PDB file of C-alpha atoms and ligand atoms in Angstrom:
ATOM      1  CA  MET A 209      30.361  -2.256 -10.325  1.00 81.00           C
ATOM      2  CA  VAL A 210      27.248  -0.939 -11.993  1.00 94.00           C
ATOM      3  CA  ASN A 211      23.765  -0.842  -9.828  1.00 97.00           C
ATOM      4  CA  LEU A 212      20.919  -1.799 -12.354  1.00 98.00           C
ATOM      5  CA  LYS A 213      18.571  -1.725  -9.394  1.00 98.00           C
ATOM      6  CA  VAL A 214      15.060   0.244  -9.747  1.00 98.00           C
ATOM      7  CA  ASN A 215      12.014   0.546  -7.507  1.00 98.00           C
ATOM      8  CA  LEU A 216       8.604   0.690  -8.614  1.00 98.00           C
ATOM      9  CA  SER A 217       6.440   1.991  -5.510  1.00 98.00           C
ATOM     10  CA  GLY A 218       8.342  -0.057  -3.041  1.00 98.00           C
ATOM     11  CA  LEU A 219       8.736  -3.000  -5.205  1.00 98.00           C
ATOM     12  CA  GLU A 220      12.766  -3.300  -5.575  1.00 98.00           C
ATOM     13  CA  LEU A 221      13.687  -4.921  -9.016  1.00 98.00           C
ATOM     14  CA  ASP A 222      17.213  -6.366  -9.682  1.00 98.00           C
ATOM     15  CA  ASN A 223      17.099  -4.651 -13.096  1.00 98.00           C
ATOM     16  CA  PRO A 224      14.406  -2.899 -15.094  1.00 98.00           C
ATOM     17  CA  ILE A 225      13.766  -5.426 -17.535  1.00 98.00           C
ATOM     18  CA  ILE A 226      10.067  -6.859 -17.542  1.00 98.00           C
ATOM     19  CA  PRO A 227       8.619  -9.273 -20.278  1.00 98.00           C
ATOM     20  CA  ALA A 228       5.242  -7.644 -21.141  1.00 98.00           C
ATOM     21  CA  SER A 229       1.850  -9.288 -20.538  1.00 98.00           C
ATOM     22  CA  GLY A 230       0.654 -11.551 -23.284  1.00 97.00           C
ATOM     23  CA  THR A 231       4.172 -12.146 -24.749  1.00 98.00           C
ATOM     24  CA  PHE A 232       5.491 -14.283 -21.698  1.00 98.00           C
ATOM     25  CA  GLY A 233       2.610 -16.636 -20.880  1.00 97.00           C
ATOM     26  CA  TYR A 234       2.530 -17.323 -17.040  1.00 98.00           C
ATOM     27  CA  GLY A 235       6.411 -17.314 -16.842  1.00 97.00           C
ATOM     28  CA  TYR A 236       6.935 -21.085 -16.378  1.00 98.00           C
ATOM     29  CA  GLU A 237       6.864 -21.867 -20.207  1.00 97.00           C
ATOM     30  CA  PHE A 238       9.702 -19.622 -20.653  1.00 97.00           C
ATOM     31  CA  ALA A 239      11.612 -21.137 -17.682  1.00 96.00           C
ATOM     32  CA  GLU A 240      12.200 -24.207 -20.048  1.00 94.00           C
ATOM     33  CA  PHE A 241      14.427 -22.088 -22.029  1.00 96.00           C
ATOM     34  CA  TYR A 242      16.371 -20.308 -19.404  1.00 97.00           C
ATOM     35  CA  ASP A 243      16.567 -19.224 -15.600  1.00 98.00           C
ATOM     36  CA  ILE A 244      14.129 -16.417 -15.374  1.00 98.00           C
ATOM     37  CA  ASN A 245      15.107 -15.280 -12.027  1.00 98.00           C
ATOM     38  CA  CYS A 246      17.328 -13.121 -13.982  1.00 98.00           C
ATOM     39  CA  LEU A 247      14.464 -10.865 -14.996  1.00 98.00           C
ATOM     40  CA  GLY A 248      13.588  -7.703 -13.074  1.00 98.00           C
ATOM     41  CA  THR A 249       9.864  -9.426 -12.895  1.00 98.00           C
ATOM     42  CA  PHE A 250       7.542 -10.280 -15.554  1.00 98.00           C
ATOM     43  CA  SER A 251       3.831  -9.206 -16.366  1.00 98.00           C
ATOM     44  CA  PHE A 252       1.555 -12.467 -17.062  1.00 98.00           C
ATOM     45  CA  LYS A 253      -0.929 -12.677 -19.444  1.00 97.00           C
ATOM     46  CA  GLY A 254      -4.038 -10.543 -18.996  1.00 98.00           C
ATOM     47  CA  THR A 255      -6.591 -12.521 -16.685  1.00 98.00           C
ATOM     48  CA  THR A 256      -9.975 -11.711 -16.669  1.00 98.00           C
ATOM     49  CA  ARG A 257     -12.859 -12.961 -13.997  1.00 98.00           C
ATOM     50  CA  GLU A 258     -14.160 -15.586 -16.194  1.00 98.00           C
ATOM     51  CA  PRO A 259     -12.231 -17.828 -18.725  1.00 98.00           C
ATOM     52  CA  ARG A 260     -11.873 -16.611 -22.102  1.00 97.00           C
ATOM     53  CA  PHE A 261     -11.590 -18.625 -25.427  1.00 97.00           C
ATOM     54  CA  GLY A 262     -10.360 -15.607 -27.208  1.00 96.00           C
ATOM     55  CA  ASN A 263     -11.044 -14.088 -30.620  1.00 97.00           C
ATOM     56  CA  PRO A 264     -11.777 -16.061 -33.705  1.00 97.00           C
ATOM     57  CA  THR A 265      -8.607 -17.005 -35.901  1.00 98.00           C
ATOM     58  CA  PRO A 266      -6.382 -15.609 -37.935  1.00 97.00           C
ATOM     59  CA  ARG A 267      -5.516 -13.475 -34.796  1.00 97.00           C
ATOM     60  CA  ILE A 268      -1.829 -12.461 -36.131  1.00 97.00           C
ATOM     61  CA  ALA A 269      -0.823 -10.452 -38.970  1.00 98.00           C
ATOM     62  CA  GLU A 270       2.748  -9.604 -39.779  1.00 95.00           C
ATOM     63  CA  CYS A 271       3.929  -6.211 -40.591  1.00 96.00           C
ATOM     64  CA  PRO A 272       7.353  -4.708 -41.290  1.00 93.00           C
ATOM     65  CA  ALA A 273       8.927  -3.825 -38.027  1.00 95.00           C
ATOM     66  CA  GLY A 274       6.075  -5.401 -36.191  1.00 97.00           C
ATOM     67  CA  MET A 275       3.024  -7.189 -35.763  1.00 98.00           C
ATOM     68  CA  ILE A 276      -0.556  -7.131 -35.249  1.00 98.00           C
ATOM     69  CA  ASN A 277      -2.450  -9.288 -32.801  1.00 98.00           C
ATOM     70  CA  SER A 278      -6.002  -9.720 -31.904  1.00 97.00           C
ATOM     71  CA  VAL A 279      -5.962 -12.451 -29.092  1.00 97.00           C
ATOM     72  CA  GLY A 280      -9.056 -11.204 -27.383  1.00 96.00           C
ATOM     73  CA  LEU A 281      -7.870 -11.786 -23.880  1.00 97.00           C
ATOM     74  CA  GLN A 282      -7.592 -15.443 -24.021  1.00 97.00           C
ATOM     75  CA  ASN A 283      -7.279 -16.727 -20.387  1.00 98.00           C
ATOM     76  CA  PRO A 284      -8.451 -19.681 -18.077  1.00 98.00           C
ATOM     77  CA  GLY A 285      -9.905 -17.297 -15.675  1.00 98.00           C
ATOM     78  CA  VAL A 286      -8.546 -15.901 -12.347  1.00 98.00           C
ATOM     79  CA  GLU A 287      -9.497 -18.884 -10.162  1.00 98.00           C
ATOM     80  CA  LYS A 288      -7.466 -21.259 -12.427  1.00 98.00           C
ATOM     81  CA  VAL A 289      -4.621 -18.662 -12.747  1.00 98.00           C
ATOM     82  CA  ILE A 290      -4.552 -18.669  -8.946  1.00 98.00           C
ATOM     83  CA  SER A 291      -4.979 -22.436  -8.499  1.00 98.00           C
ATOM     84  CA  GLU A 292      -2.721 -23.731 -11.509  1.00 98.00           C
ATOM     85  CA  GLU A 293      -0.765 -21.324 -13.231  1.00 98.00           C
ATOM     86  CA  LEU A 294       0.721 -19.488 -10.268  1.00 98.00           C
ATOM     87  CA  LYS A 295       1.497 -22.788  -8.839  1.00 98.00           C
ATOM     88  CA  LYS A 296       3.842 -24.001 -11.559  1.00 98.00           C
ATOM     89  CA  LEU A 297       5.299 -20.590 -11.685  1.00 98.00           C
ATOM     90  CA  LYS A 298       6.146 -20.695  -7.926  1.00 97.00           C
ATOM     91  CA  PRO A 299       8.825 -23.470  -8.404  1.00 97.00           C
ATOM     92  CA  CYS A 300      10.847 -21.573 -11.122  1.00 97.00           C
ATOM     93  CA  PHE A 301      10.399 -17.670 -10.099  1.00 98.00           C
ATOM     94  CA  ASN A 302      11.628 -16.747  -6.501  1.00 98.00           C
ATOM     95  CA  LYS A 303      10.503 -13.010  -7.158  1.00 98.00           C
ATOM     96  CA  LYS A 304       7.364 -11.081  -7.322  1.00 98.00           C
ATOM     97  CA  VAL A 305       5.255 -11.057 -10.306  1.00 98.00           C
ATOM     98  CA  ILE A 306       2.992  -8.298 -12.113  1.00 98.00           C
ATOM     99  CA  ALA A 307      -0.505  -9.424 -12.281  1.00 98.00           C
ATOM    100  CA  ASN A 308      -2.224  -8.287 -15.507  1.00 98.00           C
ATOM    101  CA  VAL A 309      -5.988  -7.731 -15.194  1.00 98.00           C
ATOM    102  CA  GLY A 310      -8.535  -7.093 -17.928  1.00 97.00           C
ATOM    103  CA  GLY A 311     -12.016  -6.674 -17.576  1.00 95.00           C
ATOM    104  CA  PHE A 312     -15.498  -5.940 -18.993  1.00 94.00           C
ATOM    105  CA  SER A 313     -17.195  -4.221 -16.157  1.00 95.00           C
ATOM    106  CA  LEU A 314     -16.284  -1.892 -12.895  1.00 95.00           C
ATOM    107  CA  ASP A 315     -17.453  -5.088 -10.623  1.00 96.00           C
ATOM    108  CA  GLU A 316     -15.170  -7.222 -12.679  1.00 97.00           C
ATOM    109  CA  TYR A 317     -12.190  -5.208 -12.599  1.00 97.00           C
ATOM    110  CA  SER A 318     -12.543  -4.881  -8.722  1.00 98.00           C
ATOM    111  CA  GLU A 319     -13.280  -8.798  -8.142  1.00 98.00           C
ATOM    112  CA  THR A 320     -10.337  -9.912 -10.242  1.00 98.00           C
ATOM    113  CA  CYS A 321      -7.972  -7.615  -8.575  1.00 98.00           C
ATOM    114  CA  ALA A 322      -9.120  -8.440  -4.944  1.00 98.00           C
ATOM    115  CA  MET A 323      -8.513 -12.020  -5.781  1.00 98.00           C
ATOM    116  CA  LEU A 324      -5.110 -11.540  -7.041  1.00 98.00           C
ATOM    117  CA  ASP A 325      -4.041  -8.835  -4.508  1.00 98.00           C
ATOM    118  CA  LYS A 326      -4.235 -11.774  -1.863  1.00 98.00           C
ATOM    119  CA  GLU A 327      -1.604 -13.756  -3.911  1.00 98.00           C
ATOM    120  CA  GLU A 328       1.797 -13.614  -2.030  1.00 98.00           C
ATOM    121  CA  GLN A 329       3.689 -14.041  -5.163  1.00 98.00           C
ATOM    122  CA  VAL A 330       1.831 -10.884  -6.727  1.00 98.00           C
ATOM    123  CA  GLY A 331       4.129  -7.729  -6.135  1.00 98.00           C
ATOM    124  CA  LEU A 332       1.753  -5.329  -8.052  1.00 98.00           C
ATOM    125  CA  LEU A 333      -1.255  -5.152 -10.043  1.00 98.00           C
ATOM    126  CA  GLU A 334      -1.344  -3.901 -13.770  1.00 98.00           C
ATOM    127  CA  VAL A 335      -4.888  -2.791 -14.632  1.00 98.00           C
ATOM    128  CA  ASN A 336      -5.359  -3.144 -18.508  1.00 97.00           C
ATOM    129  CA  ILE A 337      -7.864  -0.585 -19.658  1.00 96.00           C
ATOM    130  CA  SER A 338      -6.516  -0.651 -23.067  1.00 91.00           C
ATOM    131  CA  CYS A 339      -7.120  -3.859 -24.722  1.00 89.00           C
ATOM    132  CA  PRO A 340      -8.019  -3.006 -28.174  1.00 88.00           C
ATOM    133  CA  ASN A 341      -9.253  -6.618 -29.180  1.00 86.00           C
ATOM    134  CA  VAL A 342     -12.603  -6.942 -27.111  1.00 87.00           C
ATOM    135  CA  HIS A 343     -16.147  -5.144 -27.450  1.00 81.00           C
ATOM    136  CA  ASN A 344     -17.409  -3.308 -24.243  1.00 76.00           C
ATOM    137  CA  GLY A 345     -14.441  -3.591 -22.207  1.00 75.00           C
ATOM    138  CA  GLY A 346     -10.660  -3.372 -22.116  1.00 77.00           C
ATOM    139  CA  MET A 347     -10.145   0.141 -24.143  1.00 83.00           C
ATOM    140  CA  SER A 348     -13.401   1.583 -23.669  1.00 84.00           C
ATOM    141  CA  PHE A 349     -12.548   2.136 -20.258  1.00 91.00           C
ATOM    142  CA  GLY A 350      -9.128   3.792 -21.214  1.00 90.00           C
ATOM    143  CA  THR A 351     -10.370   6.253 -23.711  1.00 93.00           C
ATOM    144  CA  ASP A 352     -12.384   8.298 -21.289  1.00 94.00           C
ATOM    145  CA  PRO A 353     -10.429  10.130 -18.238  1.00 97.00           C
ATOM    146  CA  LYS A 354     -13.642   9.768 -16.105  1.00 96.00           C
ATOM    147  CA  MET A 355     -14.156   6.032 -16.745  1.00 95.00           C
ATOM    148  CA  ALA A 356      -9.988   5.525 -16.226  1.00 97.00           C
ATOM    149  CA  ALA A 357     -10.490   7.304 -12.907  1.00 97.00           C
ATOM    150  CA  GLU A 358     -13.539   5.104 -11.998  1.00 97.00           C
ATOM    151  CA  VAL A 359     -11.726   1.690 -12.755  1.00 97.00           C
ATOM    152  CA  THR A 360      -8.789   2.965 -10.532  1.00 98.00           C
ATOM    153  CA  ARG A 361     -10.786   4.236  -7.711  1.00 98.00           C
ATOM    154  CA  ARG A 362     -12.909   0.705  -7.580  1.00 97.00           C
ATOM    155  CA  VAL A 363      -9.436  -1.259  -7.733  1.00 98.00           C
ATOM    156  CA  LYS A 364      -7.828   0.731  -5.202  1.00 98.00           C
ATOM    157  CA  GLU A 365     -10.562   0.272  -2.840  1.00 98.00           C
ATOM    158  CA  VAL A 366     -10.276  -3.584  -2.774  1.00 98.00           C
ATOM    159  CA  THR A 367      -6.420  -3.600  -3.097  1.00 98.00           C
ATOM    160  CA  THR A 368      -3.148  -3.148  -0.783  1.00 98.00           C
ATOM    161  CA  LYS A 369      -0.480  -3.761  -3.307  1.00 98.00           C
ATOM    162  CA  PRO A 370       0.462  -0.994  -5.976  1.00 98.00           C
ATOM    163  CA  VAL A 371      -1.961  -0.506  -8.655  1.00 98.00           C
ATOM    164  CA  TYR A 372      -0.608   0.588 -12.230  1.00 98.00           C
ATOM    165  CA  ILE A 373      -2.979   1.353 -14.756  1.00 98.00           C
ATOM    166  CA  LYS A 374      -1.818   0.385 -18.157  1.00 98.00           C
ATOM    167  CA  LEU A 375      -2.912   2.900 -20.883  1.00 98.00           C
ATOM    168  CA  SER A 376      -3.991   2.933 -24.508  1.00 97.00           C
ATOM    169  CA  PRO A 377      -2.368   5.084 -27.129  1.00 97.00           C
ATOM    170  CA  ASN A 378      -5.413   5.251 -29.160  1.00 96.00           C
ATOM    171  CA  VAL A 379      -6.607   8.399 -27.624  1.00 96.00           C
ATOM    172  CA  THR A 380      -6.009  11.971 -28.304  1.00 96.00           C
ATOM    173  CA  ASP A 381      -4.628  13.258 -25.062  1.00 97.00           C
ATOM    174  CA  ILE A 382      -2.970  10.594 -23.201  1.00 98.00           C
ATOM    175  CA  VAL A 383      -1.733  12.966 -20.523  1.00 98.00           C
ATOM    176  CA  ALA A 384      -5.508  13.747 -19.365  1.00 98.00           C
ATOM    177  CA  ILE A 385      -6.063   9.899 -18.939  1.00 98.00           C
ATOM    178  CA  ALA A 386      -3.002   9.491 -16.902  1.00 98.00           C
ATOM    179  CA  LYS A 387      -3.488  12.364 -14.710  1.00 98.00           C
ATOM    180  CA  ALA A 388      -7.215  11.117 -14.163  1.00 98.00           C
ATOM    181  CA  CYS A 389      -5.590   7.748 -12.984  1.00 98.00           C
ATOM    182  CA  GLU A 390      -2.864   9.566 -10.783  1.00 98.00           C
ATOM    183  CA  ASP A 391      -5.607  11.829  -9.066  1.00 98.00           C
ATOM    184  CA  ALA A 392      -7.877   8.698  -8.454  1.00 98.00           C
ATOM    185  CA  GLY A 393      -4.992   6.974  -6.717  1.00 98.00           C
ATOM    186  CA  ALA A 394      -3.135   5.025  -9.221  1.00 98.00           C
ATOM    187  CA  ASP A 395       0.562   4.060  -7.843  1.00 98.00           C
ATOM    188  CA  GLY A 396       1.651   4.188 -11.268  1.00 98.00           C
ATOM    189  CA  ILE A 397       1.125   4.023 -14.927  1.00 98.00           C
ATOM    190  CA  SER A 398       2.058   1.325 -17.577  1.00 98.00           C
ATOM    191  CA  MET A 399       2.207   2.657 -21.188  1.00 98.00           C
ATOM    192  CA  ILE A 400       1.695   2.225 -24.014  1.00 98.00           C
ATOM    193  CA  ASN A 401      -0.401  -0.597 -25.015  1.00 98.00           C
ATOM    194  CA  THR A 402      -0.598  -1.438 -28.910  1.00 98.00           C
ATOM    195  CA  LEU A 403      -1.988   0.768 -31.769  1.00 98.00           C
ATOM    196  CA  LEU A 404      -4.947   0.041 -33.588  1.00 97.00           C
ATOM    197  CA  GLY A 405      -4.052  -1.293 -36.608  1.00 97.00           C
ATOM    198  CA  MET A 406      -5.103  -3.738 -39.835  1.00 97.00           C
ATOM    199  CA  ARG A 407      -3.688  -5.329 -42.868  1.00 98.00           C
ATOM    200  CA  ILE A 408      -5.780  -6.445 -45.675  1.00 98.00           C
ATOM    201  CA  ASP A 409      -4.980  -9.571 -47.902  1.00 97.00           C
ATOM    202  CA  LEU A 410      -4.775  -8.797 -51.590  1.00 97.00           C
ATOM    203  CA  ARG A 411      -6.023 -12.156 -52.632  1.00 97.00           C
ATOM    204  CA  THR A 412      -9.182 -12.236 -50.636  1.00 97.00           C
ATOM    205  CA  LYS A 413      -9.414  -8.380 -50.691  1.00 98.00           C
ATOM    206  CA  LYS A 414     -10.474  -8.859 -46.911  1.00 98.00           C
ATOM    207  CA  PRO A 415      -8.901  -7.817 -43.613  1.00 98.00           C
ATOM    208  CA  VAL A 416      -6.172 -10.522 -42.696  1.00 98.00           C
ATOM    209  CA  ILE A 417      -7.518 -10.385 -39.055  1.00 98.00           C
ATOM    210  CA  ALA A 418     -10.825 -12.290 -38.631  1.00 98.00           C
ATOM    211  CA  ASN A 419     -11.542  -9.632 -36.014  1.00 96.00           C
ATOM    212  CA  LYS A 420     -10.565  -6.950 -38.893  1.00 97.00           C
ATOM    213  CA  MET A 421      -8.454  -4.893 -36.515  1.00 97.00           C
ATOM    214  CA  GLY A 422      -5.972  -5.376 -33.891  1.00 97.00           C
ATOM    215  CA  GLY A 423      -3.126  -4.066 -31.975  1.00 98.00           C
ATOM    216  CA  PHE A 424       0.157  -3.263 -33.707  1.00 98.00           C
ATOM    217  CA  SER A 425       3.159  -3.707 -31.753  1.00 98.00           C
ATOM    218  CA  GLY A 426       6.848  -4.169 -32.557  1.00 98.00           C
ATOM    219  CA  SER A 427      10.063  -1.800 -33.101  1.00 98.00           C
ATOM    220  CA  ALA A 428       7.945   0.346 -35.477  1.00 98.00           C
ATOM    221  CA  ILE A 429       6.080   1.809 -32.480  1.00 98.00           C
ATOM    222  CA  LEU A 430       8.933   2.917 -30.291  1.00 98.00           C
ATOM    223  CA  PRO A 431       8.911   6.722 -31.055  1.00 98.00           C
ATOM    224  CA  VAL A 432       5.275   6.775 -30.587  1.00 98.00           C
ATOM    225  CA  ALA A 433       5.764   5.015 -26.993  1.00 98.00           C
ATOM    226  CA  LEU A 434       8.834   7.463 -26.255  1.00 98.00           C
ATOM    227  CA  ARG A 435       6.875  10.678 -26.943  1.00 98.00           C
ATOM    228  CA  MET A 436       4.079   9.534 -24.758  1.00 98.00           C
ATOM    229  CA  VAL A 437       6.357   8.569 -22.047  1.00 98.00           C
ATOM    230  CA  TYR A 438       8.012  11.918 -22.361  1.00 98.00           C
ATOM    231  CA  GLN A 439       4.778  13.942 -22.253  1.00 98.00           C
ATOM    232  CA  VAL A 440       3.206  11.959 -19.166  1.00 98.00           C
ATOM    233  CA  TYR A 441       6.434  12.057 -17.304  1.00 98.00           C
ATOM    234  CA  GLU A 442       6.450  15.762 -17.535  1.00 98.00           C
ATOM    235  CA  ASN A 443       2.578  15.817 -15.943  1.00 98.00           C
ATOM    236  CA  VAL A 444       2.476  13.146 -13.574  1.00 98.00           C
ATOM    237  CA  ASN A 445       4.414  12.502 -10.421  1.00 98.00           C
ATOM    238  CA  ILE A 446       3.991   8.493 -10.239  1.00 98.00           C
ATOM    239  CA  PRO A 447       6.348   6.075 -11.668  1.00 98.00           C
ATOM    240  CA  ILE A 448       5.911   4.876 -15.361  1.00 99.00           C
ATOM    241  CA  ILE A 449       6.622   1.474 -16.657  1.00 99.00           C
ATOM    242  CA  GLY A 450       7.425   2.276 -20.375  1.00 98.00           C
ATOM    243  CA  MET A 451       7.011  -0.096 -23.228  1.00 98.00           C
ATOM    244  CA  GLY A 452       6.189  -0.209 -26.917  1.00 98.00           C
ATOM    245  CA  GLY A 453       8.741  -1.281 -29.401  1.00 98.00           C
ATOM    246  CA  ILE A 454      11.594  -2.098 -26.840  1.00 98.00           C
ATOM    247  CA  THR A 455      13.939  -4.249 -28.720  1.00 98.00           C
ATOM    248  CA  THR A 456      17.399  -3.737 -27.864  1.00 98.00           C
ATOM    249  CA  VAL A 457      19.300  -2.495 -24.764  1.00 98.00           C
ATOM    250  CA  SER A 458      19.778   1.300 -26.025  1.00 98.00           C
ATOM    251  CA  ASP A 459      15.950   1.339 -26.436  1.00 98.00           C
ATOM    252  CA  VAL A 460      15.907   0.672 -22.995  1.00 98.00           C
ATOM    253  CA  ILE A 461      18.089   3.408 -22.139  1.00 98.00           C
ATOM    254  CA  GLU A 462      16.282   5.708 -24.588  1.00 98.00           C
ATOM    255  CA  MET A 463      12.976   4.584 -22.687  1.00 98.00           C
ATOM    256  CA  MET A 464      14.343   5.502 -19.053  1.00 98.00           C
ATOM    257  CA  LEU A 465      15.606   8.883 -20.333  1.00 98.00           C
ATOM    258  CA  ALA A 466      12.083   9.921 -21.624  1.00 98.00           C
ATOM    259  CA  GLY A 467      10.857   8.998 -17.785  1.00 98.00           C
ATOM    260  CA  ALA A 468      10.308   5.327 -17.582  1.00 99.00           C
ATOM    261  CA  THR A 469      11.489   3.566 -14.099  1.00 98.00           C
ATOM    262  CA  ALA A 470      11.385   0.200 -15.673  1.00 98.00           C
ATOM    263  CA  VAL A 471      10.495  -1.013 -19.307  1.00 98.00           C
ATOM    264  CA  GLN A 472       8.671  -3.844 -20.339  1.00 98.00           C
ATOM    265  CA  VAL A 473       9.644  -5.630 -23.801  1.00 98.00           C
ATOM    266  CA  GLY A 474       6.770  -7.232 -25.760  1.00 98.00           C
ATOM    267  CA  ALA A 475       6.910  -8.304 -29.277  1.00 98.00           C
ATOM    268  CA  ALA A 476      10.715  -9.080 -29.111  1.00 98.00           C
ATOM    269  CA  ASN A 477       9.998 -12.022 -26.997  1.00 97.00           C
ATOM    270  CA  LEU A 478       7.936 -13.626 -29.899  1.00 96.00           C
ATOM    271  CA  VAL A 479      10.787 -13.044 -32.278  1.00 95.00           C
ATOM    272  CA  ASN A 480      13.507 -14.197 -29.797  1.00 97.00           C
ATOM    273  CA  PRO A 481      12.450 -16.163 -26.562  1.00 97.00           C
ATOM    274  CA  PHE A 482      15.749 -14.822 -25.065  1.00 98.00           C
ATOM    275  CA  ALA A 483      15.632 -11.210 -25.796  1.00 98.00           C
ATOM    276  CA  CYS A 484      14.896 -10.134 -22.091  1.00 98.00           C
ATOM    277  CA  LYS A 485      17.792 -12.287 -21.054  1.00 98.00           C
ATOM    278  CA  GLU A 486      20.209 -10.543 -23.763  1.00 98.00           C
ATOM    279  CA  ILE A 487      19.118  -7.280 -22.877  1.00 98.00           C
ATOM    280  CA  ILE A 488      19.991  -7.710 -19.416  1.00 98.00           C
ATOM    281  CA  GLU A 489      23.444  -9.348 -19.990  1.00 98.00           C
ATOM    282  CA  LYS A 490      24.168  -6.157 -22.328  1.00 98.00           C
ATOM    283  CA  LEU A 491      23.205  -3.478 -19.851  1.00 98.00           C
ATOM    284  CA  PRO A 492      26.185  -3.127 -17.887  1.00 97.00           C
ATOM    285  CA  GLU A 493      28.370  -2.856 -21.105  1.00 97.00           C
ATOM    286  CA  GLU A 494      25.744  -0.096 -22.221  1.00 97.00           C
ATOM    287  CA  MET A 495      25.762   1.643 -19.437  1.00 97.00           C
ATOM    288  CA  ALA A 496      29.238   1.904 -19.284  1.00 96.00           C
ATOM    289  CA  LYS A 497      29.489   3.478 -22.796  1.00 97.00           C
ATOM    290  CA  TYR A 498      27.599   6.389 -21.630  1.00 97.00           C
ATOM    291  CA  GLY A 499      29.245   6.645 -18.166  1.00 97.00           C
ATOM    292  CA  ILE A 500      26.067   5.480 -16.070  1.00 98.00           C
ATOM    293  CA  ASN A 501      26.786   3.917 -12.990  1.00 97.00           C
ATOM    294  CA  ASN A 502      23.416   3.883 -11.499  1.00 98.00           C
ATOM    295  CA  LEU A 503      20.761   3.174 -13.973  1.00 98.00           C
ATOM    296  CA  SER A 504      17.898   4.836 -11.730  1.00 98.00           C
ATOM    297  CA  ASP A 505      19.929   8.166 -12.036  1.00 98.00           C
ATOM    298  CA  ILE A 506      18.781   8.335 -15.767  1.00 98.00           C
ATOM    299  CA  ILE A 507      15.094   8.211 -15.382  1.00 98.00           C
ATOM    300  CA  GLY A 508      13.700  11.330 -16.814  1.00 98.00           C
ATOM    301  CA  GLY A 509      17.068  12.517 -17.804  1.00 98.00           C
ATOM    302  CA  ALA A 510      16.075  13.758 -21.401  1.00 98.00           C
ATOM    303  CA  HIS A 511      13.874  16.325 -19.611  1.00 98.00           C
TER     304      HIS A 511
HETATM  305  C1  LIG B 782      -5.224  -9.448 -26.299  1.00 72.14           C
HETATM  306  O1  LIG B 782      -5.207 -10.327 -25.541  1.00 72.14           O
HETATM  307  O2  LIG B 782      -6.312  -9.094 -27.194  1.00 72.14           O
HETATM  308  C2  LIG B 782      -4.015  -8.462 -26.004  1.00 72.14           C
HETATM  309  C3  LIG B 782      -4.208  -7.890 -25.013  1.00 72.14           C
HETATM  310  C4  LIG B 782      -3.987  -6.446 -24.841  1.00 72.14           C
HETATM  311  O3  LIG B 782      -3.548  -5.864 -26.058  1.00 72.14           O
HETATM  312  O4  LIG B 782      -4.183  -5.645 -23.889  1.00 72.14           O
END
């Protein structure tokens, strides 16, 4: 009998598979397709203090082995997430959930996190300082170690649950940002968010995406994500949730060997809503193939 359990700063997961924020709504939408209690947990759609309509359309561009999105943190705002979305989730999910939080100021990050920290079903806060699709917020906090540390400190002051900071790959030195977050008290790191990209429509000769650029995700970015997780693992002592291009069960093993304690699956959910369920079902056979009995034993095994 293989053991799939992993532990994120005290939050024990039955398995390491977590649908990534923005690709799984608030969970209950996917409960129409399958029993989502098979998941380790999931990270809900990036939530901000105020409701946000998001960016103008088109917001999506297809690419070989991936896609670009520029959603712009569309969400109903934290009050409605608590009063409506989490209420709808409760009957279909009996595990703790990851609350993904976006923001445009230090006060906003702190207020939104403080509110979600009080929610019983929230097991961990994932603070997104890496959204490439909004101005004066998101990624602007995640590309400077001092700002990343300041967000971390402010959120830690008002929360009791584990705080993971979600990092951007659109930086010269992701290790410096990860270390700044760790020094400021982060309990863990989530990485990587999307790579800033664009496509141009040959007929109009203009960018496909209304906001011109967006975040590139999908299987094409897996090698970049693996490299960055590997580098950060060598330099920090807090757990990493690895993501970026995870599509198959072997990608999961690879990401854990690089140093991830758990793994988020993003764009793959948009292609196949059963992607996470299928990966979880295949994990025992894949582990047996490589002689792995205890999945958590392989974390960082490539170092
Ligand atoms: C978005 O809503 O624009 C995507 C969120 C993100 O990439 O952080």
